[in-house]
PDB file of C-alpha atoms in Angstrom:
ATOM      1  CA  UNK W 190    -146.390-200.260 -81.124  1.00  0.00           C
ATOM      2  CA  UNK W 191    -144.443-196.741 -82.300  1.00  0.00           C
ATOM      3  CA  UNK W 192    -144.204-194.390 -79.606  1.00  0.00           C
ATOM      4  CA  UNK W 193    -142.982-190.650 -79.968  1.00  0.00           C
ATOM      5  CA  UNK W 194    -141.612-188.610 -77.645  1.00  0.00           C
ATOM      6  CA  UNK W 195    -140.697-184.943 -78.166  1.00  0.00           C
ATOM      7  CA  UNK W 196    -138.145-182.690 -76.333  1.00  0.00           C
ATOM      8  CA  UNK W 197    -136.187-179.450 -76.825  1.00  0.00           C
ATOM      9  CA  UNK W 198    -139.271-177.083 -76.352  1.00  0.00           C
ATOM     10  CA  UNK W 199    -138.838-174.048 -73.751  1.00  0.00           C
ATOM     11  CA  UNK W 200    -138.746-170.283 -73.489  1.00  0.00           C
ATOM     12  CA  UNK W 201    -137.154-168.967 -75.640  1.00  0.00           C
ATOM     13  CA  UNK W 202    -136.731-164.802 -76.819  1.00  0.00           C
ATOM     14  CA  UNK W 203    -137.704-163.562 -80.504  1.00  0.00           C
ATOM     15  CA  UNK W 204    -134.423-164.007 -82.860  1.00  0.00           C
ATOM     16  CA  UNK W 205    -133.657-167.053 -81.453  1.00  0.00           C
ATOM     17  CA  UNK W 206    -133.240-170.565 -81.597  1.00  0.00           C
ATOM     18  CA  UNK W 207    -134.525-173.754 -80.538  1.00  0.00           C
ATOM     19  CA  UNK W 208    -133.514-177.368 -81.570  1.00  0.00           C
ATOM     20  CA  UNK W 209    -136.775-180.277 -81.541  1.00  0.00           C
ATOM     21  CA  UNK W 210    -135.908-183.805 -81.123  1.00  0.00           C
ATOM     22  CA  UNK W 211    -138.505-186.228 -81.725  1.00  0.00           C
ATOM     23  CA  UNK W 212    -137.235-190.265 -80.733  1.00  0.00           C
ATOM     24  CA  UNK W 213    -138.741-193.148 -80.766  1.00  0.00           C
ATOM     25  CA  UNK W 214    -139.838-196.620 -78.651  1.00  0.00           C
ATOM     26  CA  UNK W 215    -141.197-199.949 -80.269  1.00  0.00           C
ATOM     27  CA  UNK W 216    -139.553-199.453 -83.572  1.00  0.00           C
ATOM     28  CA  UNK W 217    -136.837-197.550 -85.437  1.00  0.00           C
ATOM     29  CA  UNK W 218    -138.071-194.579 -87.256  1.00  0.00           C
ATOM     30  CA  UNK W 219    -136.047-195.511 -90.540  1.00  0.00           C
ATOM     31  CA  UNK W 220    -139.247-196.757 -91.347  1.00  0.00           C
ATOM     32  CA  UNK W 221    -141.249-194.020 -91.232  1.00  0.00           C
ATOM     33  CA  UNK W 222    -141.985-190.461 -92.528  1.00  0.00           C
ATOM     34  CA  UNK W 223    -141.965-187.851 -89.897  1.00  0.00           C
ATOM     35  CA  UNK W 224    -143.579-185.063 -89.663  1.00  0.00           C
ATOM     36  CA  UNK W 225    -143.599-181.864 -86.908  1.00  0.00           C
ATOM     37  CA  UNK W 226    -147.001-180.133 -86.864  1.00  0.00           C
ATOM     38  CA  UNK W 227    -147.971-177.424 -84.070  1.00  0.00           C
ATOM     39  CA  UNK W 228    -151.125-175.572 -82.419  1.00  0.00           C
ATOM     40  CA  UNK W 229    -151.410-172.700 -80.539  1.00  0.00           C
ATOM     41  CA  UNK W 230    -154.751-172.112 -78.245  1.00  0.00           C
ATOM     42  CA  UNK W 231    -157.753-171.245 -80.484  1.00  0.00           C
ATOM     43  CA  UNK W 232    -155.822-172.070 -83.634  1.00  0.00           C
ATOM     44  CA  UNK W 233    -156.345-175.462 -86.367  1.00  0.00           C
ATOM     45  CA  UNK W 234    -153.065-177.869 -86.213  1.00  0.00           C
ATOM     46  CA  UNK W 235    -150.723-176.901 -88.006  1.00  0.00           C
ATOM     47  CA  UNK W 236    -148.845-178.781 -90.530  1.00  0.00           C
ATOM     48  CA  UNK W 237    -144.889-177.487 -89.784  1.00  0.00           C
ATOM     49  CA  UNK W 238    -142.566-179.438 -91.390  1.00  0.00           C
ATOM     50  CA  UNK W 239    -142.578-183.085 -93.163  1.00  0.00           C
ATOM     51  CA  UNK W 240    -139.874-185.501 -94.131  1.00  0.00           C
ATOM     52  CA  UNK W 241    -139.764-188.401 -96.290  1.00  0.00           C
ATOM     53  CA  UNK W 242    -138.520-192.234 -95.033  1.00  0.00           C
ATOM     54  CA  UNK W 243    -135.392-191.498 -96.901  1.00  0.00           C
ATOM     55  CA  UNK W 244    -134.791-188.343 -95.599  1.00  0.00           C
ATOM     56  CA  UNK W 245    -134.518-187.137 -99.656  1.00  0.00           C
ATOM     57  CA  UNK W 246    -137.978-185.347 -99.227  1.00  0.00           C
ATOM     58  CA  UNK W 247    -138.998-182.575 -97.342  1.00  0.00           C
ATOM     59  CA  UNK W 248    -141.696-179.966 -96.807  1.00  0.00           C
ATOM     60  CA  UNK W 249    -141.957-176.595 -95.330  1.00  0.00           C
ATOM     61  CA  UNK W 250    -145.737-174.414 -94.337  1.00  0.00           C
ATOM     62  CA  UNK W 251    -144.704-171.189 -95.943  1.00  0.00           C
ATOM     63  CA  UNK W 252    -144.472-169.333 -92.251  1.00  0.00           C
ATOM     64  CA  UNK W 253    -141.205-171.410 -91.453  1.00  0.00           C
ATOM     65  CA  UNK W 254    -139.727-171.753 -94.582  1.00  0.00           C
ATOM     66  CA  UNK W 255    -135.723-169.955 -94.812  1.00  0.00           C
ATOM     67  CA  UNK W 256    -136.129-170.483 -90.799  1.00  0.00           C
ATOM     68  CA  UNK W 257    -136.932-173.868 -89.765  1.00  0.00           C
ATOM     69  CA  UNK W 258    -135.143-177.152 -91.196  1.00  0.00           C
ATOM     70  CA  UNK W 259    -136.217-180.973 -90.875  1.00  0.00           C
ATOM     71  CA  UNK W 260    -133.637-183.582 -90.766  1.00  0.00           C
ATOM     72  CA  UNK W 261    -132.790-186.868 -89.731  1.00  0.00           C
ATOM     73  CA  UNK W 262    -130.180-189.274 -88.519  1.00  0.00           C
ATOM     74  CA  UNK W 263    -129.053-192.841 -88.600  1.00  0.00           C
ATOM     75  CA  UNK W 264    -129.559-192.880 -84.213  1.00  0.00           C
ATOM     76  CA  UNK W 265    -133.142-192.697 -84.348  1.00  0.00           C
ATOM     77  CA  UNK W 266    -133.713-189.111 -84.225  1.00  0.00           C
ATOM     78  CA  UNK W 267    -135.707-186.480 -86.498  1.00  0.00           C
ATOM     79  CA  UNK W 268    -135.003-183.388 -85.860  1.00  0.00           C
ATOM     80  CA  UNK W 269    -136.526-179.338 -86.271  1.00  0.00           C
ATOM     81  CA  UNK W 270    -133.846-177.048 -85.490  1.00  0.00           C
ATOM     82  CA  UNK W 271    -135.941-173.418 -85.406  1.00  0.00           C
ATOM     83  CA  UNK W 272    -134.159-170.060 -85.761  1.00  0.00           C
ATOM     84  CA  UNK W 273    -135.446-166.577 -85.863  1.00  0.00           C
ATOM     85  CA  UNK W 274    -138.392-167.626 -83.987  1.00  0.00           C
ATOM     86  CA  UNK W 275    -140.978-165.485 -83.987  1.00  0.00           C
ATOM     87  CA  UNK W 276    -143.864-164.996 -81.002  1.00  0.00           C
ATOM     88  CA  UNK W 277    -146.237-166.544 -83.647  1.00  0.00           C
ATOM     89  CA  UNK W 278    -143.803-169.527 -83.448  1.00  0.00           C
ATOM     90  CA  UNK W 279    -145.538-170.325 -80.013  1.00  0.00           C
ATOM     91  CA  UNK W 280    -147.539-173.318 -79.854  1.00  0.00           C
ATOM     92  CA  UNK W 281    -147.441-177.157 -78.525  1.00  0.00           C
ATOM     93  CA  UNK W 282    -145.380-178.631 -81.406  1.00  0.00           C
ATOM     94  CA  UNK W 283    -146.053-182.605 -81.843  1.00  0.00           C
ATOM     95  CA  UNK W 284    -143.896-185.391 -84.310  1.00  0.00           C
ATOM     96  CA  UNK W 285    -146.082-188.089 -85.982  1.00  0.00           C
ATOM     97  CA  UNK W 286    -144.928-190.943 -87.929  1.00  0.00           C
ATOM     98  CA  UNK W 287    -146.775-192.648 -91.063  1.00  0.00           C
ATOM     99  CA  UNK W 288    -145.413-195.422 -92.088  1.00  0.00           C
ATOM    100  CA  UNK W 289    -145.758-194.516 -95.987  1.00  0.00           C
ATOM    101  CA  UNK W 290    -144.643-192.461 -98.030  1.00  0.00           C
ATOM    102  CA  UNK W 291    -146.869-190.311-100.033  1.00  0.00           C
ATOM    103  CA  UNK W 292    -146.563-187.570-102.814  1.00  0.00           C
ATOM    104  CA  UNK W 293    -144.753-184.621-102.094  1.00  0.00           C
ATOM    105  CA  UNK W 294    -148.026-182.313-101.963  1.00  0.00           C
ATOM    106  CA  UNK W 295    -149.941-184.685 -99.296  1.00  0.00           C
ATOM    107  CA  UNK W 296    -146.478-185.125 -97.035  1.00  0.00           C
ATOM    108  CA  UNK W 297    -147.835-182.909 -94.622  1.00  0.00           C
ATOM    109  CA  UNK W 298    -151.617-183.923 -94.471  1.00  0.00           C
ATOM    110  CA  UNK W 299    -152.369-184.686 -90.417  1.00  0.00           C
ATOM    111  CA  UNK W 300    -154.905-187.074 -91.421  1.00  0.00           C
ATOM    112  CA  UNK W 301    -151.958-189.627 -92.983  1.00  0.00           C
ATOM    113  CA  UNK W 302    -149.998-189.637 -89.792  1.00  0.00           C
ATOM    114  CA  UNK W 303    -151.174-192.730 -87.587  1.00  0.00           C
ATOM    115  CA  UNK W 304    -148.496-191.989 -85.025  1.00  0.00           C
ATOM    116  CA  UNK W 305    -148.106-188.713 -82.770  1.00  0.00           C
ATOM    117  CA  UNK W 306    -146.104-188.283 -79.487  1.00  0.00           C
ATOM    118  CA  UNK W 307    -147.268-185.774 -76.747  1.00  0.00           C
ATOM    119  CA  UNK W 308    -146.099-182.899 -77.416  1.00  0.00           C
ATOM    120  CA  UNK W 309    -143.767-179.974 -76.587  1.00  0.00           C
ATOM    121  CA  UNK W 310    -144.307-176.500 -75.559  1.00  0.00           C
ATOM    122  CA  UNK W 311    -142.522-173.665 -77.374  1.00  0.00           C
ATOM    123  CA  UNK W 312    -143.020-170.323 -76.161  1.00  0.00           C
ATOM    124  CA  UNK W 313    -141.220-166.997 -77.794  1.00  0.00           C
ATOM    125  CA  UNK W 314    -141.762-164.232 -75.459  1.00  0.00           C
ATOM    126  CA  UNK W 315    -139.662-161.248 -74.621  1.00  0.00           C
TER     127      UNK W 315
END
Protein backbone atom coordinates (compact mmCIF):
# COMPACT_ATOMS: atom_id res chain seq x y z
CA UNK A 1 0.00 0.00 0.00
CA UNK A 2 1.48 3.73 -1.21
CA UNK A 3 1.86 5.97 1.57
CA UNK A 4 2.71 9.81 1.27
CA UNK A 5 4.20 11.86 3.52
CA UNK A 6 4.73 15.62 3.10
CA UNK A 7 7.30 18.00 4.72
CA UNK A 8 8.90 21.42 4.18
CA UNK A 9 5.71 23.48 5.16
CA UNK A 10 6.23 26.42 7.86
CA UNK A 11 6.04 30.16 8.32
CA UNK A 12 7.22 31.71 6.07
CA UNK A 13 7.14 35.95 5.09
CA UNK A 14 5.60 37.26 1.63
CA UNK A 15 8.57 37.23 -1.14
CA UNK A 16 9.77 34.20 -0.02
CA UNK A 17 10.45 30.75 -0.41
CA UNK A 18 9.59 27.41 0.62
CA UNK A 19 10.75 23.96 -0.74
CA UNK A 20 7.78 20.77 -0.47
CA UNK A 21 8.98 17.32 -0.37
CA UNK A 22 6.54 14.70 -0.78
CA UNK A 23 8.26 10.75 -0.18
CA UNK A 24 7.01 7.75 -0.19
CA UNK A 25 6.49 4.10 1.84
CA UNK A 26 5.22 0.74 0.22
CA UNK A 27 6.37 1.53 -3.23
CA UNK A 28 8.66 3.76 -5.31
CA UNK A 29 6.95 6.68 -6.79
CA UNK A 30 8.61 6.09 -10.35
CA UNK A 31 5.44 4.60 -10.82
CA UNK A 32 3.25 7.14 -10.30
CA UNK A 33 2.06 10.67 -11.29
CA UNK A 34 2.20 13.15 -8.53
CA UNK A 35 0.41 15.77 -7.94
CA UNK A 36 0.47 18.82 -5.03
CA UNK A 37 -3.03 20.23 -4.46
CA UNK A 38 -3.85 22.71 -1.42
CA UNK A 39 -6.91 24.19 0.72
CA UNK A 40 -7.19 26.94 2.78
CA UNK A 41 -10.24 27.12 5.50
CA UNK A 42 -13.57 27.81 3.71
CA UNK A 43 -12.00 27.31 0.30
CA UNK A 44 -12.59 24.02 -2.54
CA UNK A 45 -9.12 21.91 -2.93
CA UNK A 46 -7.12 23.17 -4.94
CA UNK A 47 -5.44 21.58 -7.78
CA UNK A 48 -1.54 23.19 -7.46
CA UNK A 49 0.71 21.53 -9.46
CA UNK A 50 0.78 17.98 -11.42
CA UNK A 51 3.53 15.87 -12.85
CA UNK A 52 3.60 13.09 -15.17
CA UNK A 53 5.31 9.33 -14.30
CA UNK A 54 8.10 10.43 -16.50
CA UNK A 55 8.60 13.57 -15.10
CA UNK A 56 8.24 14.98 -19.09
CA UNK A 57 4.73 16.43 -18.13
CA UNK A 58 3.73 19.01 -15.98
CA UNK A 59 0.92 21.34 -14.96
CA UNK A 60 0.57 24.60 -13.27
CA UNK A 61 -3.22 26.38 -11.69
CA UNK A 62 -2.68 29.76 -13.23
CA UNK A 63 -2.12 31.45 -9.49
CA UNK A 64 1.38 29.64 -9.23
CA UNK A 65 2.46 29.58 -12.53
CA UNK A 66 6.24 31.74 -13.16
CA UNK A 67 6.40 30.99 -9.16
CA UNK A 68 6.02 27.51 -8.23
CA UNK A 69 7.88 24.47 -10.06
CA UNK A 70 7.18 20.55 -9.83
CA UNK A 71 9.96 18.19 -10.19
CA UNK A 72 11.21 14.94 -9.46
CA UNK A 73 14.14 12.73 -8.72
CA UNK A 74 15.55 9.29 -9.14
CA UNK A 75 15.61 9.00 -4.74
CA UNK A 76 12.04 8.87 -4.41
CA UNK A 77 11.19 12.38 -4.01
CA UNK A 78 8.71 14.92 -5.87
CA UNK A 79 9.23 18.03 -5.15
CA UNK A 80 7.33 21.94 -5.13
CA UNK A 81 9.89 24.42 -4.56
CA UNK A 82 7.53 27.84 -4.01
CA UNK A 83 8.96 31.36 -4.39
CA UNK A 84 7.39 34.71 -4.13
CA UNK A 85 4.81 33.32 -1.97
CA UNK A 86 2.07 35.22 -1.52
CA UNK A 87 -0.43 35.30 1.82
CA UNK A 88 -2.99 33.67 -0.59
CA UNK A 89 -0.31 30.92 -0.87
CA UNK A 90 -1.52 29.81 2.70
CA UNK A 91 -3.22 26.64 2.94
CA UNK A 92 -2.63 22.77 4.03
CA UNK A 93 -0.85 21.62 0.83
CA UNK A 94 -1.23 17.63 0.25
CA UNK A 95 0.81 15.16 -2.62
CA UNK A 96 -1.34 12.36 -4.16
CA UNK A 97 -0.21 9.71 -6.39
CA UNK A 98 -2.30 8.00 -9.36
CA UNK A 99 -0.86 5.41 -10.71
CA UNK A 100 -1.78 6.46 -14.47
CA UNK A 101 -1.11 8.69 -16.52
CA UNK A 102 -3.75 10.73 -18.10
CA UNK A 103 -4.03 13.61 -20.74
CA UNK A 104 -2.40 16.67 -20.08
CA UNK A 105 -5.81 18.67 -19.41
CA UNK A 106 -7.16 16.01 -16.67
CA UNK A 107 -3.41 15.78 -14.89
CA UNK A 108 -4.62 17.75 -12.20
CA UNK A 109 -8.25 16.40 -11.64
CA UNK A 110 -8.41 15.38 -7.57
CA UNK A 111 -10.84 12.83 -8.39
CA UNK A 112 -7.92 10.62 -10.45
CA UNK A 113 -5.57 10.64 -7.53
CA UNK A 114 -6.19 7.36 -5.38
CA UNK A 115 -3.28 8.22 -3.13
CA UNK A 116 -2.87 11.41 -0.76
CA UNK A 117 -0.51 11.87 2.27
CA UNK A 118 -1.51 14.13 5.27
CA UNK A 119 -0.68 17.13 4.63
CA UNK A 120 1.48 20.21 5.33
CA UNK A 121 0.79 23.57 6.61
CA UNK A 122 2.08 26.63 4.75
CA UNK A 123 1.47 29.86 6.21
CA UNK A 124 2.76 33.41 4.55
CA UNK A 125 2.30 36.00 7.09
CA UNK A 126 4.23 39.12 7.83
Amino acid sequence: QLQLVESGGGLVQPGGSLRLSCTASGSTLDWYAIGWFRQAPGKEREGVSCISRSGINTKYADSVKGRFTISRDAKNTVYLQMNSLKPDDTATYYCAARAKDTTIQAMCTASLFAYWGQGTQVTVSS
